[in-house]
Phi, psi and omega in degrees: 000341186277316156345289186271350138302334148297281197313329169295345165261333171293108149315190168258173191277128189307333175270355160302296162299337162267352181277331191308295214294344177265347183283012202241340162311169171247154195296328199301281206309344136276001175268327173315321193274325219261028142303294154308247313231290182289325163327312211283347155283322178272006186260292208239355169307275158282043180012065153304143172231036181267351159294349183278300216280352175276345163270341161281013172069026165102340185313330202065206186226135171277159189294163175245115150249153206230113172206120196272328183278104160279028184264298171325303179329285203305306197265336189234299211304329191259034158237006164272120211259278246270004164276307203282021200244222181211141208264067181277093170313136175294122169334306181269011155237063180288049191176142207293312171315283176343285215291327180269005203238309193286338196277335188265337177243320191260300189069307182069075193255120187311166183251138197237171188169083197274119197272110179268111184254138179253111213252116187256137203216156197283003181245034168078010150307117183251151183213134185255142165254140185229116186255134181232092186269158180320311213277344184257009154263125179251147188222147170047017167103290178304168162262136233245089172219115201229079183306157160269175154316318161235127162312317187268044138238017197296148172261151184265125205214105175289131149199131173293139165297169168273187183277138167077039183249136165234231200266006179277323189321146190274339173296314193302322157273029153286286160335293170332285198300302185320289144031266133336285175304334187286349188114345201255140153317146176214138179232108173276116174307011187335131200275136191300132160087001165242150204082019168091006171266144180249174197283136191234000165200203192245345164317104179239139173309145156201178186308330187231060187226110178248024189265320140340299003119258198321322186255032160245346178303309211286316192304327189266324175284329134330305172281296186259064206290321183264011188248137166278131183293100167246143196240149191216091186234145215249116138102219156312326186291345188266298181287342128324269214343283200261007137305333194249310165301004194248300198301299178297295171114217185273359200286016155261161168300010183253175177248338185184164167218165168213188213213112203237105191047052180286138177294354208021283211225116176301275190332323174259004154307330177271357175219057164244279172349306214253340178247356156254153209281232018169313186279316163327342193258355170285310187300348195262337187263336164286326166216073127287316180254003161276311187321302210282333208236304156323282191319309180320344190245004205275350179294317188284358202222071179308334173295334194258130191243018185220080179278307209312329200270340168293338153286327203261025179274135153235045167218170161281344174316294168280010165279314193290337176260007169276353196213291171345262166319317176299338198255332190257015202019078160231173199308295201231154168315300213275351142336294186289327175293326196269333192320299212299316220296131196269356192301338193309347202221058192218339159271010176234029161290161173232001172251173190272128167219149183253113146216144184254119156236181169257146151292340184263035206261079165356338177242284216276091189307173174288314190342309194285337191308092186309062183296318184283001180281274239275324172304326204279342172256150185253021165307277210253201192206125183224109149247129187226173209249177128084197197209154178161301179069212224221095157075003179289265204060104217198074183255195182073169175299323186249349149095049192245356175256127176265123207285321181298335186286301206290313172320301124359295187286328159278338148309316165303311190303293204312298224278304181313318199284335206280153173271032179288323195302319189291340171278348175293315202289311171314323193279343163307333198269318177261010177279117176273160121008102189263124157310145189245149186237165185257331191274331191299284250264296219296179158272345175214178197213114162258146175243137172258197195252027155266022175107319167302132167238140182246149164295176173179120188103021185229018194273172144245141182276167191293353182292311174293310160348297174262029169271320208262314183308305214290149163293181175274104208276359215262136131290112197266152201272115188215085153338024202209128197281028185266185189256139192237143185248144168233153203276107187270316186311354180265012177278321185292006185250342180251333163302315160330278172339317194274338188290312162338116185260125195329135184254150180206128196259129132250129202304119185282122187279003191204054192275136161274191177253346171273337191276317184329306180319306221261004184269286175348286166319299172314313177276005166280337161272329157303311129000309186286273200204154108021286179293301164232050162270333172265354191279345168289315169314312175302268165339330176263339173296302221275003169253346156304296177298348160302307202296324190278291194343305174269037148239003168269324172329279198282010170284307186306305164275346156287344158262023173258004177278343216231077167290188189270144177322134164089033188235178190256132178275148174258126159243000000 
């Protein structure tokens, strides 16, 4: 009896009981949960927001704008209702993927029809400008044409593409047409070797080579000395910008610009890329179309010897280094990333730029994002949404507008009407010139042994020398019946140079080493200006004179005490 009372108290094994109780479940309700379970995964996976923009009815999020001038604030920035609005994602593309998946396969792009001119640059290079003027635009079946009064002042709007994008892109004629309607010229900046054009040198685009940029802004300004100039640049093509406007300063020929999903700093953007599951899958379709676009080139590009390894990258990392760095001669890739990085140069702009991000940008992290640059210049203005993904924007029900192109067309207008563009254009006008010195260039500095310090480790022989003089001699091979332009400035510039009239020092038949010192100095300060060699000279009399006064003084009365021998004494 003790037996079987015991045995009526031992319960069953607790996973006995739990298999029973999941076995009573029925199968509908675990494919319901393991369903749940996953929406709820691919839900924070492609970081969907659509309960967020559904409990704000749809409404969206206002822009954060960041802008330190209130002069600027006041005549440009608070008169753009769309910075100033809210930024609402087309519903069913409620996710930075969605919105950057739809702008690379579908686009929805207005139809465009663009005039191509072939731009020759001296180191034998082509860059195609694909020009879209109002009157080459149709909108509803009509043609959209809405001109100024004078043509050479129409204003002109450049805009560099992202990487491995030219002017077919659908964001860019997104930009283009909008633009266009407005009466203005648009000019697309195509990337050496993009655009149905082939490499005519070994010179290849990269993040941080703006000498393209710089010779088609001086080539246009050029032509149209009275037409205002505006740059508009996407992706990488955003980070040339603003490396070339940080380099040049207040010294360009532009009125304004803006800066549209820019990477600010390569180095944490590669290793943003390289370190979430979801971002892999973008670094592997980026470098693809750099695969596609090397091969495509591989006859021109003699420098690169390691092709095997240049097909098997499967990041941009490792295209930018098998190829990249090689072409742009640097050591190491991340050499080449900070070389490239534009935040170093978002405190030396001197014109008003707009840049616009996502917080949500798949490619370009918030991370890079200079907030304390940008704030510290009253140049610029940074607005960021978000929502958004790379180069998306993607708003309305049918998903046919990009908010950031409007923002953009409207930030231009406004910044052309206002009379802020007229204080720029002054200050452009009084700004000079910083004389550049060989020790600002060199890398080391020796003193000699009068005292002068010099650069050392920055001369050229005379070989290199007449490498960078002689043109370039190469025809270049361009099959195409568009019209091609050549880059004069550097011819005006070595005529400038040769016009110059000869100078001539005269020689001391007997220099010491104290004289040597000090005709040096002196003619180093002559050298500056005039002006101030003599205002240096004033400033030293004039700190000077407590000390010699009392002392000519007390010169003066020993010698009236100490008269000269053989005068007549007072007793």
């Amino acid at each position: 009896m003790d037996s079987s009372l015991s045995d009526s108290f031992n319960p069953p094994p607790p996973y006995h009981l739990l298999f029973t109780s999941l076995s009573l479940i029925p199968l509908s309700h675990f494919l319901s949960a393991f369903l749940l379970l996953f929406l709820l995964f691919l839900y924070h996976f492609f970081e969907i927001h659509f309960l967020h923009d559904f409990l704000r009815a749809f409404r969206g999020d206002r822009v954060s704008i960041t802008a330190s001038d209130p002069d600027f604030y006041q005549s440009v920035v608070s008169k753009c209702r769309i910075l100033h609005g809210r930024f609402s994602s087309t519903p069913w593309l409620c996710s930075p993927h969605l919105q950057t998946i739809f702008l690379s396969i579908v686009g929805r792009s207005p139809p465009v029809s663009y005039k191509r001119q072939l731009f020759r640059v001296p180191d034998g290079g082509t860059i195609a400008l694909d020009w879209l003027r109002s009157s080459d635009v149709e909108c509803d079946g009509f043609g959209v044409n809405v001109s100024t009064s004078d043509y050479e002042k129409t204003p002109t709007v450049i805009v560099i593409p992202g990487l491995t994008s030219d002017s077919s892109a659908s964001y860019i004629k997104h930009l283009a047409f909008r633009i266009a309607k407005r009466g203005w010229n648009v000019v697309v900046s195509n990337h050496r070797g993009l655009g149905g054009i082939s490499l005519t040198s070994e010179r290849v685009y990269n993040a941080a080579w703006t000498e393209d940029i710089r010779r088609v802004v001086d080539h246009l300004h050029s032509q149209h000395p009275e037409a205002p100039l505006f740059v508009v640049g996407t992706s990488i093509g955003a980070n040339v910008l603003v490396k070339y406007l940080g380099e040049e300063g207040a010294n360009v020929p532009i009125s304004g610009a803006a800066a549209v999903c820019s990477p600010w700093d390569l180095l944490i953007c590669d290793r943003f890329i390289n370190r979430r599951l979801v971002q892999s899958f973008y670094n592997k379709a980026l470098a693809n179309g750099l695969q596609d676009f090397a091969l495509l080139h591989q006859s021109n590009l003699s420098r690169l010897t390691e092709w095997e390894s240049i097909k098997k990258s499967r990041s941009v990392r490792d295209f930018d280094n098998y190829a990249t760095r090689v072409l742009a001669n640097f050591e190491t890739v991340d050499a080449y990333y900070r070389h490239a990085t534009s935040s170093n140069y978002v405190g030396n702009v001197g014109v008003p730029l707009l840049c616009i991000s996502a917080l949500d940008d798949p490619l370009c992290t918030k991370e890079a994002i200079p907030w304390d640059e940008c704030r510290a210049n009253r140049n610029v203005v940074l607005a960021t949404t978000p929502h958004g993904g790379h180069l998306a924007f993607y708003e309305g029900i049918a998903a046919n507008t990009l908010w950031w192109a409007r923002a953009v067309d409207e930030f231009l207008g406004v910044l052309h009407s206002s009379p802020y563009i007229g204080m720029i254009k002054k200050k452009q006008k009084t700004t000079t010139l910083t004389p550049s010195f060989s020790i600002d260039q060199g890398p080391y500095v020796s003193v000699l042994e009068d005292g002068m310090v010099t650069a050392v480790g920055d001369e050229q022989t005379d070989d290199t020398m007449q490498e960078q003089d002689a043109p370039n001699q190469e025809t270049a091979n361009v099959t195409t019946n568009d019209e091609v332009i050549l880059d004069s400035v550097e011819a005006d510039e070595h005529v400038t140079k040769n016009e110059q009239p000869e100078r001539y020092e005269v020689k001391d038949p007997n220099p010491t080493q104290a004289t040597t010192f000090v005709r040096k100095c002196t003619h180093c300060l002559a050298r500056r200006s005039s002006k101030s060699f003599w205002l240096l000279a004033y400033i030293a009399i004039v700190t000077t004179w407590p000390m010699v006064r009392p002392a000519l003084s007390l010169l003066f009365k020993k010698r009236s005490r100490n008269p000269a021998p053989g005068g007549p004494r007072i007793r």
